[in-house]
PDB file of C-alpha atoms in Angstrom:
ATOM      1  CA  UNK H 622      43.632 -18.277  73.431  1.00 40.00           C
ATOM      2  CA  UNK H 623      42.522 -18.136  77.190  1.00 41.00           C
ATOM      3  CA  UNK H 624      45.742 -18.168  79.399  1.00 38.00           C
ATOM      4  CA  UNK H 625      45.172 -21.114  82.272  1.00 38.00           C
ATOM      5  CA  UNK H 626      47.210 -20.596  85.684  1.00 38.00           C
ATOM      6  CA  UNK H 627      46.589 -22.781  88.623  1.00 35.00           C
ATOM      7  CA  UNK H 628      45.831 -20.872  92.318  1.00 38.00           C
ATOM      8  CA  UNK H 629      45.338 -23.737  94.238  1.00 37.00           C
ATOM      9  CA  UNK H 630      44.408 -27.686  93.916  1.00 34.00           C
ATOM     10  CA  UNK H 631      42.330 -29.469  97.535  1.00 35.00           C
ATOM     11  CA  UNK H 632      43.136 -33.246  97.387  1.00 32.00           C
ATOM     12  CA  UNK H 633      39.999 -35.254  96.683  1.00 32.00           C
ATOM     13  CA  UNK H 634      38.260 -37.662  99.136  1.00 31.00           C
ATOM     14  CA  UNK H 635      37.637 -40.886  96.781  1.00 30.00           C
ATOM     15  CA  UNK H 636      33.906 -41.098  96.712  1.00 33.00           C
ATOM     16  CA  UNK H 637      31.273 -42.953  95.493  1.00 33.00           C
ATOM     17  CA  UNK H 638      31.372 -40.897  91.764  1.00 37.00           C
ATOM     18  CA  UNK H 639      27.916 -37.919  91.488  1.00 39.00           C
ATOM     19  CA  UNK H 640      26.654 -37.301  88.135  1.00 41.00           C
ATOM     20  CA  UNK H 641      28.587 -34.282  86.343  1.00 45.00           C
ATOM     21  CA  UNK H 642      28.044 -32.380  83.077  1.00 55.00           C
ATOM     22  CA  UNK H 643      30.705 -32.717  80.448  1.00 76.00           C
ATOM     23  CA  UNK H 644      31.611 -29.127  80.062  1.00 93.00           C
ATOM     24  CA  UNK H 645      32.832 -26.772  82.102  1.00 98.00           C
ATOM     25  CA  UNK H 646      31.472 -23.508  80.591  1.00 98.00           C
ATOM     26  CA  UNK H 647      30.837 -21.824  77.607  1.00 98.00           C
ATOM     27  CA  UNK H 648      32.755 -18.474  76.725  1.00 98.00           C
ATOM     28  CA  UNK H 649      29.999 -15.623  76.952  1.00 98.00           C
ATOM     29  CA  UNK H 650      32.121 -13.565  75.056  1.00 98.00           C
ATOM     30  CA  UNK H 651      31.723 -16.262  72.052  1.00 98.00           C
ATOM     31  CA  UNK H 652      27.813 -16.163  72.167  1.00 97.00           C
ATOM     32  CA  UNK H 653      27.112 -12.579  71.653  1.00 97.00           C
ATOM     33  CA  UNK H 654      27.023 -12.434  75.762  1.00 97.00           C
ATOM     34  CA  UNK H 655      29.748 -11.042  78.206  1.00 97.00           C
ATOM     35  CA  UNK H 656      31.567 -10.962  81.515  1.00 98.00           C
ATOM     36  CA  UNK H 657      29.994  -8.126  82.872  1.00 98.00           C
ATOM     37  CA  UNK H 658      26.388  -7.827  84.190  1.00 97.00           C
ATOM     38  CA  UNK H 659      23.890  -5.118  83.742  1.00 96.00           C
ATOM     39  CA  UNK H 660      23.851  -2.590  86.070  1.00 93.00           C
ATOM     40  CA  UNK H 661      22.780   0.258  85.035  1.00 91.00           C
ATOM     41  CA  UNK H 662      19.948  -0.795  82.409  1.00 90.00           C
ATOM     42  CA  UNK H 663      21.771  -0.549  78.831  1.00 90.00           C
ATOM     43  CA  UNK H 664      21.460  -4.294  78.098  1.00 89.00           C
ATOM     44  CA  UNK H 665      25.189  -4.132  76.464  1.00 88.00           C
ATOM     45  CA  UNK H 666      25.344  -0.840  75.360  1.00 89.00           C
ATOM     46  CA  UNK H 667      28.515   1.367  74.475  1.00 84.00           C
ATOM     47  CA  UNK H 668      27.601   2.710  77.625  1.00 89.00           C
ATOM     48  CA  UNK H 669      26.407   0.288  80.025  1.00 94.00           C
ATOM     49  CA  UNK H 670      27.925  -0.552  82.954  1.00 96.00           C
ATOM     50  CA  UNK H 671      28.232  -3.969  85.004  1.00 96.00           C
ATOM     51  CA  UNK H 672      30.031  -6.280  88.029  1.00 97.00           C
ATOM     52  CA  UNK H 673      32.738  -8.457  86.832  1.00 98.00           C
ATOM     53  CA  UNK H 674      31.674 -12.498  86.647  1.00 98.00           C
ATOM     54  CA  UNK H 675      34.349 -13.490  87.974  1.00 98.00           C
ATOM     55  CA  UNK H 676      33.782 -16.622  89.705  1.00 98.00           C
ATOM     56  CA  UNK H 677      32.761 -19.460  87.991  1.00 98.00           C
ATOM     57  CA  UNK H 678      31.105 -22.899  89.540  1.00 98.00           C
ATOM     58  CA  UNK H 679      31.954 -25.744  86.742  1.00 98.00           C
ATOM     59  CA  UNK H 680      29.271 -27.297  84.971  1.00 98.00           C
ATOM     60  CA  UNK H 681      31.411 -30.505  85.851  1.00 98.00           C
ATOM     61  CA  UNK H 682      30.774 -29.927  89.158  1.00 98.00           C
ATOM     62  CA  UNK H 683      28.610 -32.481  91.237  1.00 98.00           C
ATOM     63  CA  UNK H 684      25.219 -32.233  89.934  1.00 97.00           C
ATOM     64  CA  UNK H 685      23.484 -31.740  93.182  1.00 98.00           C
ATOM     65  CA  UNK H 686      25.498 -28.353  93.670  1.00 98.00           C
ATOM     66  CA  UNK H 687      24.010 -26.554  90.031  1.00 98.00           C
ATOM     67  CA  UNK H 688      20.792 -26.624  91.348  1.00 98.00           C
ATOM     68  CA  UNK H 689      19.008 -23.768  93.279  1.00 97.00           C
ATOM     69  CA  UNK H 690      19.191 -25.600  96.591  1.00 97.00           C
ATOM     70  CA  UNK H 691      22.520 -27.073  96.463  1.00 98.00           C
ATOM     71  CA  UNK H 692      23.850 -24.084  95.360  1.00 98.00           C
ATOM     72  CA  UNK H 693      22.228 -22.545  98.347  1.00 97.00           C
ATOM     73  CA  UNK H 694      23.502 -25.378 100.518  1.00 97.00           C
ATOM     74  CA  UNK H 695      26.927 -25.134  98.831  1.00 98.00           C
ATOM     75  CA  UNK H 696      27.063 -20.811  99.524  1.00 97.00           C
ATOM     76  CA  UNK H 697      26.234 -21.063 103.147  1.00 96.00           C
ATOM     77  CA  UNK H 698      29.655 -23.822 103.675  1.00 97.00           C
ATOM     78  CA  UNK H 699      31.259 -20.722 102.278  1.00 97.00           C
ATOM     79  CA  UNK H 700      29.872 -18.208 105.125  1.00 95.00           C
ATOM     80  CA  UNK H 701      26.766 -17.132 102.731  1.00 95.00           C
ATOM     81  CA  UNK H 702      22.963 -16.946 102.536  1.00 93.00           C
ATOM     82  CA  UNK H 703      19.779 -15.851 101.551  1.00 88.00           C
ATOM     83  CA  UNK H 704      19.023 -12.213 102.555  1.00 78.00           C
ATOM     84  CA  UNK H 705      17.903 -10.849 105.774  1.00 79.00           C
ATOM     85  CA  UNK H 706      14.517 -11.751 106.211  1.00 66.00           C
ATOM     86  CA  UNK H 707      14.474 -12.695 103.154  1.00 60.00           C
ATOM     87  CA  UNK H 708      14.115  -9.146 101.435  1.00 58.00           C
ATOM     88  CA  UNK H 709      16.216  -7.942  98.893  1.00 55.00           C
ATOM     89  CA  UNK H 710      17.588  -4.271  99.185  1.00 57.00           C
ATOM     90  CA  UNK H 711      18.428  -2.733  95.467  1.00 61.00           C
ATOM     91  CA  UNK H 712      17.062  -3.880  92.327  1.00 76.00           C
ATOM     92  CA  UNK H 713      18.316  -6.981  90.563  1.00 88.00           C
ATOM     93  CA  UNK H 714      20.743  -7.446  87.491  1.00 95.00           C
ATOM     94  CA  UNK H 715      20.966  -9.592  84.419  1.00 97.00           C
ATOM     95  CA  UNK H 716      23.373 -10.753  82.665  1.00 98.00           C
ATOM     96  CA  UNK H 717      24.097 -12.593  78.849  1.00 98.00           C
ATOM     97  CA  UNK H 718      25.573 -15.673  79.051  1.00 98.00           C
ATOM     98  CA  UNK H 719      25.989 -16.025  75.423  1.00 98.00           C
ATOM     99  CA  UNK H 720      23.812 -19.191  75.720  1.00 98.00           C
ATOM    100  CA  UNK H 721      20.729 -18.665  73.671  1.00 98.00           C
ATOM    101  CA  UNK H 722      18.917 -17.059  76.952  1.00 98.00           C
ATOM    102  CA  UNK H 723      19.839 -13.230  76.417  1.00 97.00           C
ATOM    103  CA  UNK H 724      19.763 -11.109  79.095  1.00 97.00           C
ATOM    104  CA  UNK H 725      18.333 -12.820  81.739  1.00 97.00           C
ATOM    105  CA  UNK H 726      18.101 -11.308  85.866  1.00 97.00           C
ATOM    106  CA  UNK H 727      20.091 -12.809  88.012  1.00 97.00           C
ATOM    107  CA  UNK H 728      18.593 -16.160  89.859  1.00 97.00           C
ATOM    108  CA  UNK H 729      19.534 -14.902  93.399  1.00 96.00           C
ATOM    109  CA  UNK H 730      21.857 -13.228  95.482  1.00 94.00           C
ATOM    110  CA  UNK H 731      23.337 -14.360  98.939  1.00 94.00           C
ATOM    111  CA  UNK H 732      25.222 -11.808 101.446  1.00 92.00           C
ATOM    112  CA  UNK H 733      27.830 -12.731 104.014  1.00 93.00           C
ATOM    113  CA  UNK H 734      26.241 -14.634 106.695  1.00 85.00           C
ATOM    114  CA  UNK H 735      28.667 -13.469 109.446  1.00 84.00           C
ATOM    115  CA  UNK H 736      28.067 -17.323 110.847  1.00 81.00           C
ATOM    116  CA  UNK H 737      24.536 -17.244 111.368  1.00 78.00           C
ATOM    117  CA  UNK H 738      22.784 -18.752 108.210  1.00 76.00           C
ATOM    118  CA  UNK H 739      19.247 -17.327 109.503  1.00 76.00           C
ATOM    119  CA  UNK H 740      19.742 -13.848 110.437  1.00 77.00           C
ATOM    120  CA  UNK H 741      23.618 -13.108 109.868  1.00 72.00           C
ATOM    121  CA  UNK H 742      22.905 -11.408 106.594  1.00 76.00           C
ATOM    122  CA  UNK H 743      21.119  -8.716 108.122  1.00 80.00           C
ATOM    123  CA  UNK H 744      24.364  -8.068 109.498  1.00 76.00           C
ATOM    124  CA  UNK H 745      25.674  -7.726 106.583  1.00 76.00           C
ATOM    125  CA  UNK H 746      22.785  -5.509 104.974  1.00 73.00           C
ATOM    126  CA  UNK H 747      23.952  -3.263 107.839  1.00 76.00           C
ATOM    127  CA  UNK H 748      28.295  -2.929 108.221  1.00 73.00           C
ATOM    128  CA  UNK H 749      28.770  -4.496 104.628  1.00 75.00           C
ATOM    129  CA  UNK H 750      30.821  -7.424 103.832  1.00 87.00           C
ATOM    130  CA  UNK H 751      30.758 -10.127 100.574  1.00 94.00           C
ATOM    131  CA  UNK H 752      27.768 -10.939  98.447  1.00 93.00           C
ATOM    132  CA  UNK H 753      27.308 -12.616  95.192  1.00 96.00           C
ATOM    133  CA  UNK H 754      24.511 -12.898  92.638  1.00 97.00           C
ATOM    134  CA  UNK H 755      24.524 -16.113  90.387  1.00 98.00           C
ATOM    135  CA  UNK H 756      23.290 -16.567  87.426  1.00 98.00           C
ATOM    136  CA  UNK H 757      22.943 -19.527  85.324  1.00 98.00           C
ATOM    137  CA  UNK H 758      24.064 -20.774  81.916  1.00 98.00           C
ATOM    138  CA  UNK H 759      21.463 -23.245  80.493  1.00 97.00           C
ATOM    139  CA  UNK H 760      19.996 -21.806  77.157  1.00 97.00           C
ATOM    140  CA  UNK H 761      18.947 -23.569  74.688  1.00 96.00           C
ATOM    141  CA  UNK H 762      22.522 -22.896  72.364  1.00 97.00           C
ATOM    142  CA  UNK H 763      24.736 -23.906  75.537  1.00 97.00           C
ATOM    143  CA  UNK H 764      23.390 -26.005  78.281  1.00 97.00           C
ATOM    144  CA  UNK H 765      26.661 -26.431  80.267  1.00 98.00           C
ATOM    145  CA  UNK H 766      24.576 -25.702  83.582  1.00 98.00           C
ATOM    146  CA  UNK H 767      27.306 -23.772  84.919  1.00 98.00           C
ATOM    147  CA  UNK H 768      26.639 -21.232  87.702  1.00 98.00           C
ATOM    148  CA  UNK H 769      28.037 -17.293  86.635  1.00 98.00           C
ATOM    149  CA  UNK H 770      29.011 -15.479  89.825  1.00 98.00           C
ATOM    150  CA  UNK H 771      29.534 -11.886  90.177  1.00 98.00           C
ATOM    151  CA  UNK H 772      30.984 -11.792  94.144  1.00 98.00           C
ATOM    152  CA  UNK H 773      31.811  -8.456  95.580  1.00 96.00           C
ATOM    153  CA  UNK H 774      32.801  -6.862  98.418  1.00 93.00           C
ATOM    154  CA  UNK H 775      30.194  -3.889  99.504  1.00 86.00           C
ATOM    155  CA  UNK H 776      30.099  -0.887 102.204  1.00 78.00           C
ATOM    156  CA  UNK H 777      27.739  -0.230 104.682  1.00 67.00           C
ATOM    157  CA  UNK H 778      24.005   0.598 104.157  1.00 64.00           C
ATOM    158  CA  UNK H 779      25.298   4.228 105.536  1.00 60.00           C
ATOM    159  CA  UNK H 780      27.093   4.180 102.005  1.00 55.00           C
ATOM    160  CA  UNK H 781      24.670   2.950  99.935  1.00 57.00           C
ATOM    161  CA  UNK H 782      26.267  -0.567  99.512  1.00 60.00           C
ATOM    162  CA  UNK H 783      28.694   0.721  97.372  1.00 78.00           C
ATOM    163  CA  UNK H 784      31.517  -1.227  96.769  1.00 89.00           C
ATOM    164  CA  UNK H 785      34.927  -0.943  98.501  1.00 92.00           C
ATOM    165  CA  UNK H 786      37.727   0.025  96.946  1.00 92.00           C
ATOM    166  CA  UNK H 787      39.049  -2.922  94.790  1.00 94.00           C
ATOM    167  CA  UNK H 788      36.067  -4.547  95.831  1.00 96.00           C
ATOM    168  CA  UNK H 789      35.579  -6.579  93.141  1.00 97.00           C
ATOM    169  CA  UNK H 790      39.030  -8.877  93.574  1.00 98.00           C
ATOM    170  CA  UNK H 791      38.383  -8.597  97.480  1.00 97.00           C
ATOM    171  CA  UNK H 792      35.380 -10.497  97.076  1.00 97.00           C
ATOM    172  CA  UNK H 793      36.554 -12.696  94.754  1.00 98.00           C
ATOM    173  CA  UNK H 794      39.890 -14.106  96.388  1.00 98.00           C
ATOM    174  CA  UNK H 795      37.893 -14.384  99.675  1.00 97.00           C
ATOM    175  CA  UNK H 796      34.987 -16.459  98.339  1.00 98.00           C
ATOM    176  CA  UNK H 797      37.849 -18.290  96.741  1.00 98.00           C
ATOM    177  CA  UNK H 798      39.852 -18.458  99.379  1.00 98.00           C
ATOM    178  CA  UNK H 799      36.752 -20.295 101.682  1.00 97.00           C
ATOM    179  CA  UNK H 800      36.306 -22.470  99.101  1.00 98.00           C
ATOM    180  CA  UNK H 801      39.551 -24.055  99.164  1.00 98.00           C
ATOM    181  CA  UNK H 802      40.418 -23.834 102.717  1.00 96.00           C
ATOM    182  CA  UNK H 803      42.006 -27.256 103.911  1.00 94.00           C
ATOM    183  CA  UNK H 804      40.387 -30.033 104.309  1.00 94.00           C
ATOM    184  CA  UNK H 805      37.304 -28.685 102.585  1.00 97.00           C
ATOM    185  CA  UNK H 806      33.700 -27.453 103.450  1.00 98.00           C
ATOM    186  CA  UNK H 807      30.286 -28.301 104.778  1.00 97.00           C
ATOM    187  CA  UNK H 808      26.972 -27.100 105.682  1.00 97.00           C
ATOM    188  CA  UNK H 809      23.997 -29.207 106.855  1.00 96.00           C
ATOM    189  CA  UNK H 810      25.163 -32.566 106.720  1.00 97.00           C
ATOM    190  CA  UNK H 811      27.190 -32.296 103.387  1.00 98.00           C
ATOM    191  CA  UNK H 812      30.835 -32.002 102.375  1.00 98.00           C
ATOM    192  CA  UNK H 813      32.373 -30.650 100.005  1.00 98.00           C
ATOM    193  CA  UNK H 814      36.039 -30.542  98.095  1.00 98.00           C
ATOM    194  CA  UNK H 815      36.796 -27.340  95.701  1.00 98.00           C
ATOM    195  CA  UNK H 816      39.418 -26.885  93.481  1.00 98.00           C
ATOM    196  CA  UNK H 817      39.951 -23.629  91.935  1.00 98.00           C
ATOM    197  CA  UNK H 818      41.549 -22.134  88.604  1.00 98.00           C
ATOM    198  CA  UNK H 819      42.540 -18.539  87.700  1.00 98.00           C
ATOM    199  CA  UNK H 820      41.590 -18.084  84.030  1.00 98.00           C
ATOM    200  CA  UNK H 821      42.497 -14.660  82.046  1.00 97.00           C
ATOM    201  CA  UNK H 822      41.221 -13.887  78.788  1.00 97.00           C
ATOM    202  CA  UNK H 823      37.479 -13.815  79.842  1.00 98.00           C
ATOM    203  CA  UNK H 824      37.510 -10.032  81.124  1.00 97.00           C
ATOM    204  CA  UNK H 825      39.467  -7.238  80.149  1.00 96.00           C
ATOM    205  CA  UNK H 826      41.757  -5.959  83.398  1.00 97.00           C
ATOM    206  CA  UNK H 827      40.827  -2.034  83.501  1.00 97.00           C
ATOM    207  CA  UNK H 828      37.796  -0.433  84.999  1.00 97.00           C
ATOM    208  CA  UNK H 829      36.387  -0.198  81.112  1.00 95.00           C
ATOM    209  CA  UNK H 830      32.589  -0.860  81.371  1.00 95.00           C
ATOM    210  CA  UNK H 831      33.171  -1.477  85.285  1.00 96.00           C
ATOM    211  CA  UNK H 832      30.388  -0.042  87.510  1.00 93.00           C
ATOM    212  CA  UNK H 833      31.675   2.460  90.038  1.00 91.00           C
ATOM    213  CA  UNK H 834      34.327   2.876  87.971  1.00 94.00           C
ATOM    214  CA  UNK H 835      36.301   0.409  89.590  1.00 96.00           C
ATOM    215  CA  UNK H 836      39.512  -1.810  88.201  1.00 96.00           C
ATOM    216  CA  UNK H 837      40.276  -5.272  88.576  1.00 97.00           C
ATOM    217  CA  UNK H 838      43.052  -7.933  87.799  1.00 98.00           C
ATOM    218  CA  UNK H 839      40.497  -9.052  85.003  1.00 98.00           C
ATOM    219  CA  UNK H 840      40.694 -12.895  86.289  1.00 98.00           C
ATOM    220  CA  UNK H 841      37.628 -15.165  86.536  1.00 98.00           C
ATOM    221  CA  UNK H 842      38.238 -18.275  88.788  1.00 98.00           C
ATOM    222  CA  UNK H 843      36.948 -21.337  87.791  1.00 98.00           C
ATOM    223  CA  UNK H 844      35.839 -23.597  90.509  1.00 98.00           C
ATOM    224  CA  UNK H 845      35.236 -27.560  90.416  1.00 98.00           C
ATOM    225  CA  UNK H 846      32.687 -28.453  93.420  1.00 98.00           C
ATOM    226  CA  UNK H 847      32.608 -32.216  94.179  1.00 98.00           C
ATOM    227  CA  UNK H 848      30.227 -33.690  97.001  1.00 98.00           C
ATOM    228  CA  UNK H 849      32.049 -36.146  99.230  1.00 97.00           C
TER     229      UNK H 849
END
């Protein structure tokens, strides 16, 4: 039985109510999927290797944010965005949701913006910093519509993008912790309150199955994302 634990709760504006799905997620782990991407090409093998999902955007969220656009919208009012120039260095991963879909690449990934939403990433492709890459859980077993993110924190392009020590948990708690700063977020004209839970019980704590062989706390947080 997953173990719940609140980090942190961001009063709610009252607000005209936005559609919202009527489940969070769906446990990968139940579907045949899991909680770490695909990395290195094994598709779930023994000995394939993957990022930790551990952030996870509610599929009771407001419905405007699940989409590819509000999701977009929603990243860059937490300091992300699309890649510099809009080309993407390494090759993508996939992940199984345990929703019908299989292993499925991931829809995009967004860098650390630096606070420039147009060329800031490039930045980033350059000293390091955060990124995520989101996938999506809408199969045709479990539709929840919730948005899988594996957030890290990565070195410079002098290092490969490798990621930093711990790098995994860095990138999570500071994603987190944007999304929950005081009175809440925005980005082009729209506002946004985030809650956040820690859930255990999803991923193992270890570096087992971890690419670059590094551990983490083996918490996912959940987060609720509600358009004021």
């Amino acid at each position: 039985m997953l173990f719940f634990s609140v980090l942190a709760l961001v009063t709610l504006t009252v607000a005209v109510p936005h559609s919202k799905r009527a489940t969070t997620f769906f446990n990968p782990n139940d579907g045949g999927g899991r909680m770490l991407t695909d990395a290195t090409g094994g598709f779930g093998a023994a000995d394939d290797l993957g990022e930790p999902l551990n952030v996870i955007i509610s599929g009771t969220s407001s419905a405007a944010v699940l989409t590819d656009d509000g999701f977009l919208n929603y990243a860059q009012s937490l300091g992300f965005s699309f890649e510099c120039l809009g080309l993407h260095l390494g090759g993508p991963q996939s992940a199984n949701l345990g929703d019908g879909n299989g292993w499925v690449n991931q829809t995009v990934e967004y860098r650390q913006d630096y606070g420039n939403e147009e060329i800031g990433t490039c930045l980033e492709s350059l000293i390091g910093g955060n990124h995520l890459r989101m996938f999506r859980q809408n199969g045709s077993s479990e539709d929840t519509g919730a948005l899988f993110l594996a957030v890290s924190q990565e070195e410079d392009v002098a290092d490969g993008h490798d990621i930093v020590a711990n790098g995994y948990d860095i990138g999570r708690n500071a994603l987190v912790a944007s999304a929950i700063a005081v009175g809440g977020t925005n980005a082009n004209g729209v506002s946004y309150s985030t809650t956040a839970l820690n859930i255990t019980g999803l991923l193992a704590a270890g570096a087992a199955g971890v690419n670059h062989d590094i551990a983490t706390d083996g918490v996912t947080t959940l987060l609720t994302v509600t358009i004021l």
